[in-house]
């Protein structure tokens, strides 16, 4: 420290604080939001902290200062967190017999209330599905308001709720569905549906989940006063507590099924959260396995939020993963994985 200039001493002090907050961010996914609701909000900024640590490493390295090791060690410890946020390179393996594709997409009621100033949103989504031809589709915020049918999907499980406006979730499959059901989420308009799908001689349970929204608009104004900040933090805290309960119900339901599982959907939370850790359990994240870039799934202007996931059991190999960030027909982007069942 003696050899540092006064300015660098200030920077190093801030660097130490940054490291403390980053380590706290590593711990938070293991802490239940209902016990630490305000701290749970902190998981949203962990990616930003990781990026700042990289900048700190570069700052000290160009000066040949050993202080660079502080952020370097912390970054190396948390490298697996970084790969949940950003993947330098993806994976595309050759297609072979047995491959099948799974698509997950929050369609936001097919633009029922004209959030997007385009009269062709529902038709755009229909054409997109026809072009991609996924074998299994999980839709969140599904609505029958769209005046079309997915003719290529003979098997489907659709659950709708609501009085005046019915919405819900839908699983469409080219493979036969032999069983289906719903997990009701208490005190919430959200829900979870599942379908047992037969592919060749394998039974695969596919879950489509839509967890509690934290109601933060993509168009939120940058100028936020103290009162609005408190309101947002309180809303986030309450939302995360509800998500904890919902994730525990899902995990309990999944543990009762001993077969092969795929979980798709909108968790309304990041890959650094208790919610994600709970639902994922010992499954694999298809984006982490084969994705590329930020994997942004929510159309938020100021942050590359990845809140939609395809999780798979260890038995599945992820051969390709795509996030369709150029397809702007909802507040979410579709994601699709090409999978194969490993030979045993």
Coordinates of C-alpha atoms in Angstrom, one line a residue:
X1 CA 0.0 0.0 0.0
X2 CA 2.9 2.4 0.7
X3 CA 3.9 2.4 -2.9
X4 CA 0.5 3.3 -4.1
X5 CA -0.5 6.8 -5.0
X6 CA -3.2 8.5 -3.0
X7 CA -5.6 7.9 -5.9
X8 CA -4.7 4.3 -6.1
X9 CA -5.2 3.8 -2.4
X10 CA -8.8 5.0 -2.8
X11 CA -9.2 2.7 -5.8
X12 CA -7.8 -0.2 -3.8
X13 CA -10.2 0.5 -0.9
X14 CA -13.1 0.4 -3.3
X15 CA -11.7 -2.8 -4.7
X16 CA -11.7 -4.4 -1.3
X17 CA -15.4 -3.4 -0.9
X18 CA -16.1 -4.8 -4.3
X19 CA -14.6 -8.1 -3.3
X20 CA -16.6 -8.3 -0.1
X21 CA -19.8 -7.6 -2.0
X22 CA -18.9 -10.2 -4.7
X23 CA -18.2 -12.9 -2.1
X24 CA -21.6 -12.0 -0.5
X25 CA -23.2 -12.5 -3.9
X26 CA -21.6 -16.0 -4.1
X27 CA -23.2 -16.9 -0.8
X28 CA -26.7 -15.5 -1.4
X29 CA -28.1 -18.3 -3.6
X30 CA -27.8 -20.6 -0.5
X31 CA -29.8 -18.2 1.7
X32 CA -33.6 -18.4 1.7
X33 CA -35.2 -15.1 0.6
X34 CA -37.9 -15.4 3.4
X35 CA -35.1 -15.1 5.9
X36 CA -33.0 -12.4 4.1
X37 CA -35.5 -10.8 1.7
X38 CA -33.5 -7.5 1.2
X39 CA -30.2 -9.4 0.7
X40 CA -31.9 -11.5 -2.0
X41 CA -32.3 -8.4 -4.1
X42 CA -28.5 -8.2 -4.2
X43 CA -28.3 -11.3 -6.4
X44 CA -29.6 -9.1 -9.3
X45 CA -26.3 -7.2 -9.4
X46 CA -23.8 -10.0 -9.1
X47 CA -23.1 -10.1 -12.9
X48 CA -22.3 -6.4 -12.7
X49 CA -19.9 -7.0 -9.8
X50 CA -18.1 -9.8 -11.8
X51 CA -17.6 -7.4 -14.7
X52 CA -16.3 -4.7 -12.4
X53 CA -13.8 -7.2 -11.0
X54 CA -12.6 -7.9 -14.5
X55 CA -12.1 -4.2 -15.0
X56 CA -10.2 -4.0 -11.7
X57 CA -7.9 -6.8 -12.8
X58 CA -7.1 -4.9 -16.0
X59 CA -6.6 -1.6 -14.1
X60 CA -4.0 -3.1 -11.8
X61 CA -2.4 -5.3 -14.4
X62 CA -1.5 -2.5 -16.8
X63 CA 0.3 -0.9 -13.9
X64 CA 2.0 -4.2 -13.0
X65 CA 0.6 -4.0 -9.5
X66 CA 0.1 -7.1 -7.4
X67 CA -3.3 -5.7 -6.2
X68 CA -4.6 -7.3 -9.4
X69 CA -4.5 -10.7 -7.6
X70 CA -7.3 -9.6 -5.2
X71 CA -10.0 -9.5 -7.9
X72 CA -8.4 -12.2 -9.9
X73 CA -8.6 -14.7 -7.1
X74 CA -12.2 -13.8 -6.4
X75 CA -13.1 -14.0 -10.0
X76 CA -11.5 -17.5 -10.4
X77 CA -13.4 -18.7 -7.3
X78 CA -16.7 -17.5 -8.8
X79 CA -16.0 -18.4 -12.5
X80 CA -18.9 -20.8 -12.5
X81 CA -21.1 -17.9 -11.7
X82 CA -19.8 -15.9 -14.6
X83 CA -20.5 -18.8 -17.1
X84 CA -24.1 -18.6 -16.0
X85 CA -24.1 -15.0 -17.1
X86 CA -21.9 -15.1 -20.2
X87 CA -20.5 -17.9 -22.4
X88 CA -17.5 -17.1 -24.6
X89 CA -18.1 -19.9 -27.0
X90 CA -21.1 -22.1 -27.7
X91 CA -21.4 -25.7 -28.8
X92 CA -23.0 -27.1 -32.0
X93 CA -22.7 -30.9 -32.4
X94 CA -23.7 -32.7 -35.6
X95 CA -27.3 -33.9 -35.9
X96 CA -27.9 -37.5 -35.6
X97 CA -30.8 -39.9 -35.2
X98 CA -32.5 -39.5 -31.8
X99 CA -32.0 -35.7 -31.6
X100 CA -35.1 -33.7 -30.7
X101 CA -35.7 -30.0 -30.0
X102 CA -37.4 -28.3 -27.1
X103 CA -38.5 -24.6 -27.3
X104 CA -39.6 -22.4 -24.4
X105 CA -41.3 -19.0 -24.9
X106 CA -43.2 -16.6 -22.8
X107 CA -45.5 -15.2 -25.5
X108 CA -47.2 -12.5 -23.4
X109 CA -50.8 -13.4 -24.5
X110 CA -49.7 -13.1 -28.1
X111 CA -49.8 -9.3 -27.7
X112 CA -53.5 -9.3 -26.7
X113 CA -53.3 -5.7 -25.3
X114 CA -51.1 -4.3 -28.1
X115 CA -48.0 -3.7 -26.0
X116 CA -46.1 -4.0 -29.2
X117 CA -47.4 -1.7 -32.0
X118 CA -47.6 -4.5 -34.6
X119 CA -50.8 -6.1 -35.7
X120 CA -49.0 -9.2 -36.9
X121 CA -47.4 -10.4 -33.6
X122 CA -49.4 -13.6 -33.3
X123 CA -48.9 -14.4 -37.0
X124 CA -45.2 -13.8 -36.6
X125 CA -45.1 -16.3 -33.7
X126 CA -47.0 -18.8 -35.8
X127 CA -44.5 -18.4 -38.7
X128 CA -41.6 -18.7 -36.3
X129 CA -42.9 -22.0 -34.9
X130 CA -43.5 -23.3 -38.4
X131 CA -39.9 -22.4 -39.4
X132 CA -38.2 -23.8 -36.4
X133 CA -40.4 -26.9 -36.1
X134 CA -39.5 -27.8 -32.5
X135 CA -40.6 -31.2 -31.3
X136 CA -41.8 -29.9 -28.0
X137 CA -43.0 -26.4 -27.1
X138 CA -43.6 -24.9 -23.7
X139 CA -45.5 -21.6 -23.8
X140 CA -45.9 -19.3 -20.8
X141 CA -48.6 -16.6 -20.7
X142 CA -50.4 -18.5 -23.4
X143 CA -53.8 -17.3 -24.6
X144 CA -56.3 -18.6 -27.1
X145 CA -56.8 -15.0 -28.4
X146 CA -54.5 -15.8 -31.4
X147 CA -56.7 -16.9 -34.2
X148 CA -54.7 -19.9 -35.4
X149 CA -53.9 -23.5 -34.6
X150 CA -50.5 -25.3 -34.4
X151 CA -51.6 -28.0 -36.8
X152 CA -48.3 -30.0 -36.6
X153 CA -48.8 -30.7 -32.9
X154 CA -51.4 -33.3 -32.3
X155 CA -50.6 -33.7 -28.6
X156 CA -51.1 -30.8 -26.2
X157 CA -51.7 -29.9 -22.6
X158 CA -53.2 -26.5 -22.1
X159 CA -54.3 -25.0 -18.7
X160 CA -56.1 -21.7 -18.6
X161 CA -57.2 -19.6 -15.7
X162 CA -59.1 -16.3 -15.3
X163 CA -62.6 -15.0 -15.7
X164 CA -62.7 -12.3 -18.3
X165 CA -59.3 -12.9 -19.7
X166 CA -58.1 -16.5 -19.7
X167 CA -54.4 -17.2 -19.8
X168 CA -52.0 -19.9 -18.7
X169 CA -49.6 -22.4 -20.0
X170 CA -49.4 -24.8 -22.8
X171 CA -47.2 -27.8 -23.8
X172 CA -47.4 -28.8 -27.5
X173 CA -45.7 -32.0 -28.6
X174 CA -45.2 -34.0 -31.7
X175 CA -44.7 -37.0 -29.5
X176 CA -47.6 -38.8 -27.6
X177 CA -48.6 -37.4 -24.2
X178 CA -49.7 -40.2 -21.8
X179 CA -50.3 -38.2 -18.7
X180 CA -50.5 -34.5 -17.7
X181 CA -51.2 -32.3 -14.7
X182 CA -50.8 -29.0 -13.0
X183 CA -49.1 -27.7 -9.8
X184 CA -51.2 -24.9 -8.4
X185 CA -49.2 -22.1 -6.8
X186 CA -50.9 -20.7 -3.7
X187 CA -51.9 -17.0 -3.7
X188 CA -50.6 -16.5 -7.2
X189 CA -52.0 -16.2 -10.8
X190 CA -48.9 -18.1 -11.9
X191 CA -48.8 -21.9 -12.2
X192 CA -46.8 -24.9 -13.4
X193 CA -48.0 -27.6 -15.9
X194 CA -46.4 -30.9 -16.8
X195 CA -46.8 -33.6 -19.4
X196 CA -45.4 -37.1 -19.6
X197 CA -44.2 -37.5 -23.2
X198 CA -43.3 -40.8 -24.9
X199 CA -40.3 -40.6 -27.3
X200 CA -39.4 -44.0 -28.7
X201 CA -39.3 -46.2 -25.6
X202 CA -38.5 -43.3 -23.2
X203 CA -41.0 -41.4 -21.0
X204 CA -39.9 -37.8 -20.5
X205 CA -41.7 -35.5 -18.0
X206 CA -41.7 -32.0 -19.3
X207 CA -42.5 -29.1 -17.0
X208 CA -43.5 -25.6 -18.1
X209 CA -43.1 -23.2 -15.2
X210 CA -44.0 -19.6 -14.8
X211 CA -43.0 -18.2 -11.4
X212 CA -44.1 -15.1 -9.5
X213 CA -43.3 -11.9 -11.4
X214 CA -41.4 -9.1 -9.7
X215 CA -43.2 -6.5 -11.9
X216 CA -40.3 -4.5 -13.0
X217 CA -41.1 -2.9 -16.3
X218 CA -38.5 -2.9 -19.2
X219 CA -39.4 0.7 -19.7
X220 CA -38.7 1.8 -16.2
X221 CA -37.5 5.4 -16.0
X222 CA -33.9 5.9 -15.1
X223 CA -34.7 8.8 -12.7
X224 CA -36.0 7.0 -9.6
X225 CA -36.6 8.9 -6.3
X226 CA -36.1 7.5 -2.8
X227 CA -39.7 6.6 -2.3
X228 CA -39.9 4.7 -5.6
X229 CA -36.6 2.9 -4.9
X230 CA -38.0 1.6 -1.6
X231 CA -41.2 0.5 -3.4
X232 CA -39.2 -1.4 -6.0
X233 CA -37.0 -3.1 -3.3
X234 CA -40.0 -4.1 -1.3
X235 CA -41.7 -5.5 -4.4
X236 CA -38.6 -7.5 -5.3
X237 CA -38.3 -8.8 -1.7
X238 CA -42.0 -10.0 -1.6
X239 CA -41.7 -11.5 -5.1
X240 CA -38.5 -13.4 -4.2
X241 CA -40.2 -14.8 -1.0
X242 CA -43.1 -16.1 -3.1
X243 CA -40.7 -17.6 -5.6
X244 CA -39.0 -19.5 -2.8
X245 CA -42.3 -21.2 -1.8
X246 CA -43.1 -21.9 -5.5
X247 CA -39.6 -23.4 -6.2
X248 CA -39.9 -25.6 -3.1
X249 CA -43.3 -26.9 -4.4
X250 CA -41.8 -27.6 -7.8
X251 CA -38.8 -29.4 -6.3
X252 CA -41.0 -31.6 -4.1
X253 CA -43.1 -32.5 -7.1
X254 CA -40.1 -33.3 -9.3
X255 CA -38.5 -35.5 -6.5
X256 CA -41.6 -37.7 -6.6
X257 CA -41.0 -38.5 -10.3
X258 CA -38.1 -40.9 -10.8
X259 CA -38.0 -40.7 -14.6
X260 CA -36.3 -38.4 -17.1
X261 CA -37.2 -34.7 -16.6
X262 CA -36.9 -31.4 -18.6
X263 CA -37.9 -28.1 -17.0
X264 CA -38.7 -25.1 -19.2
X265 CA -40.0 -21.7 -18.5
X266 CA -39.9 -18.3 -17.0
X267 CA -38.5 -18.2 -13.4
X268 CA -38.6 -14.4 -13.3
X269 CA -35.2 -14.5 -11.6
X270 CA -31.6 -14.8 -12.5
X271 CA -29.3 -17.8 -12.4
X272 CA -27.7 -16.4 -9.2
X273 CA -30.9 -16.7 -7.2
X274 CA -32.1 -19.1 -4.5
X275 CA -35.1 -19.8 -6.8
X276 CA -32.9 -21.0 -9.7
X277 CA -30.7 -23.0 -7.4
X278 CA -33.7 -24.7 -5.9
X279 CA -35.5 -25.6 -9.1
X280 CA -32.3 -26.6 -10.9
X281 CA -31.1 -28.9 -8.1
X282 CA -28.8 -31.5 -9.8
X283 CA -30.0 -30.8 -13.3
X284 CA -28.0 -29.1 -16.1
X285 CA -28.7 -25.7 -17.6
X286 CA -28.8 -26.0 -21.4
X287 CA -27.5 -22.5 -21.8
X288 CA -24.4 -23.2 -19.6
X289 CA -23.9 -26.4 -21.5
X290 CA -24.1 -25.1 -25.1
X291 CA -25.1 -21.4 -25.2
X292 CA -23.1 -18.4 -26.3
X293 CA -22.9 -14.7 -25.3
X294 CA -25.1 -13.3 -22.6
X295 CA -28.1 -15.5 -23.2
X296 CA -30.4 -12.6 -22.7
X297 CA -34.1 -13.8 -22.6
X298 CA -35.9 -10.7 -21.2
X299 CA -36.2 -7.5 -23.3
X300 CA -34.9 -5.2 -20.6
X301 CA -33.0 -2.1 -21.9
X302 CA -30.4 -1.8 -19.3
X303 CA -29.4 -5.3 -18.3
X304 CA -28.9 -8.6 -20.2
X305 CA -31.4 -10.5 -18.0
X306 CA -31.5 -14.3 -18.4
X307 CA -34.7 -15.4 -16.6
X308 CA -36.0 -18.1 -19.0
X309 CA -34.4 -21.6 -18.8
X310 CA -34.3 -25.1 -20.2
X311 CA -33.0 -27.4 -17.5
X312 CA -32.4 -31.1 -18.2
X313 CA -31.4 -34.3 -16.3
X314 CA -27.9 -35.6 -16.6
X315 CA -29.1 -38.3 -19.0
X316 CA -29.6 -35.7 -21.7
X317 CA -26.8 -34.3 -23.9
X318 CA -27.2 -30.7 -25.0
X319 CA -26.1 -30.6 -28.6
X320 CA -27.1 -27.0 -29.4
X321 CA -28.7 -24.0 -27.7
X322 CA -30.1 -20.9 -29.3
X323 CA -31.5 -17.7 -27.9
X324 CA -33.5 -15.8 -30.5
X325 CA -32.7 -12.3 -29.5
X326 CA -33.7 -10.9 -32.9
X327 CA -37.3 -12.1 -32.6
X328 CA -39.0 -9.2 -30.9
X329 CA -42.6 -10.3 -30.5
X330 CA -42.9 -10.4 -26.7
X331 CA -41.1 -9.0 -23.7
X332 CA -39.2 -12.3 -23.7
X333 CA -37.1 -14.0 -26.3
X334 CA -37.6 -17.7 -27.3
X335 CA -35.0 -20.2 -26.4
X336 CA -34.5 -23.7 -27.9
X337 CA -32.2 -26.6 -27.2
X338 CA -31.4 -29.6 -29.3
X339 CA -31.1 -32.7 -27.1
X340 CA -30.3 -36.4 -27.2
X341 CA -30.7 -39.1 -24.7
X342 CA -27.3 -40.5 -23.8
X343 CA -26.7 -44.2 -24.5
X344 CA -26.4 -46.2 -21.3

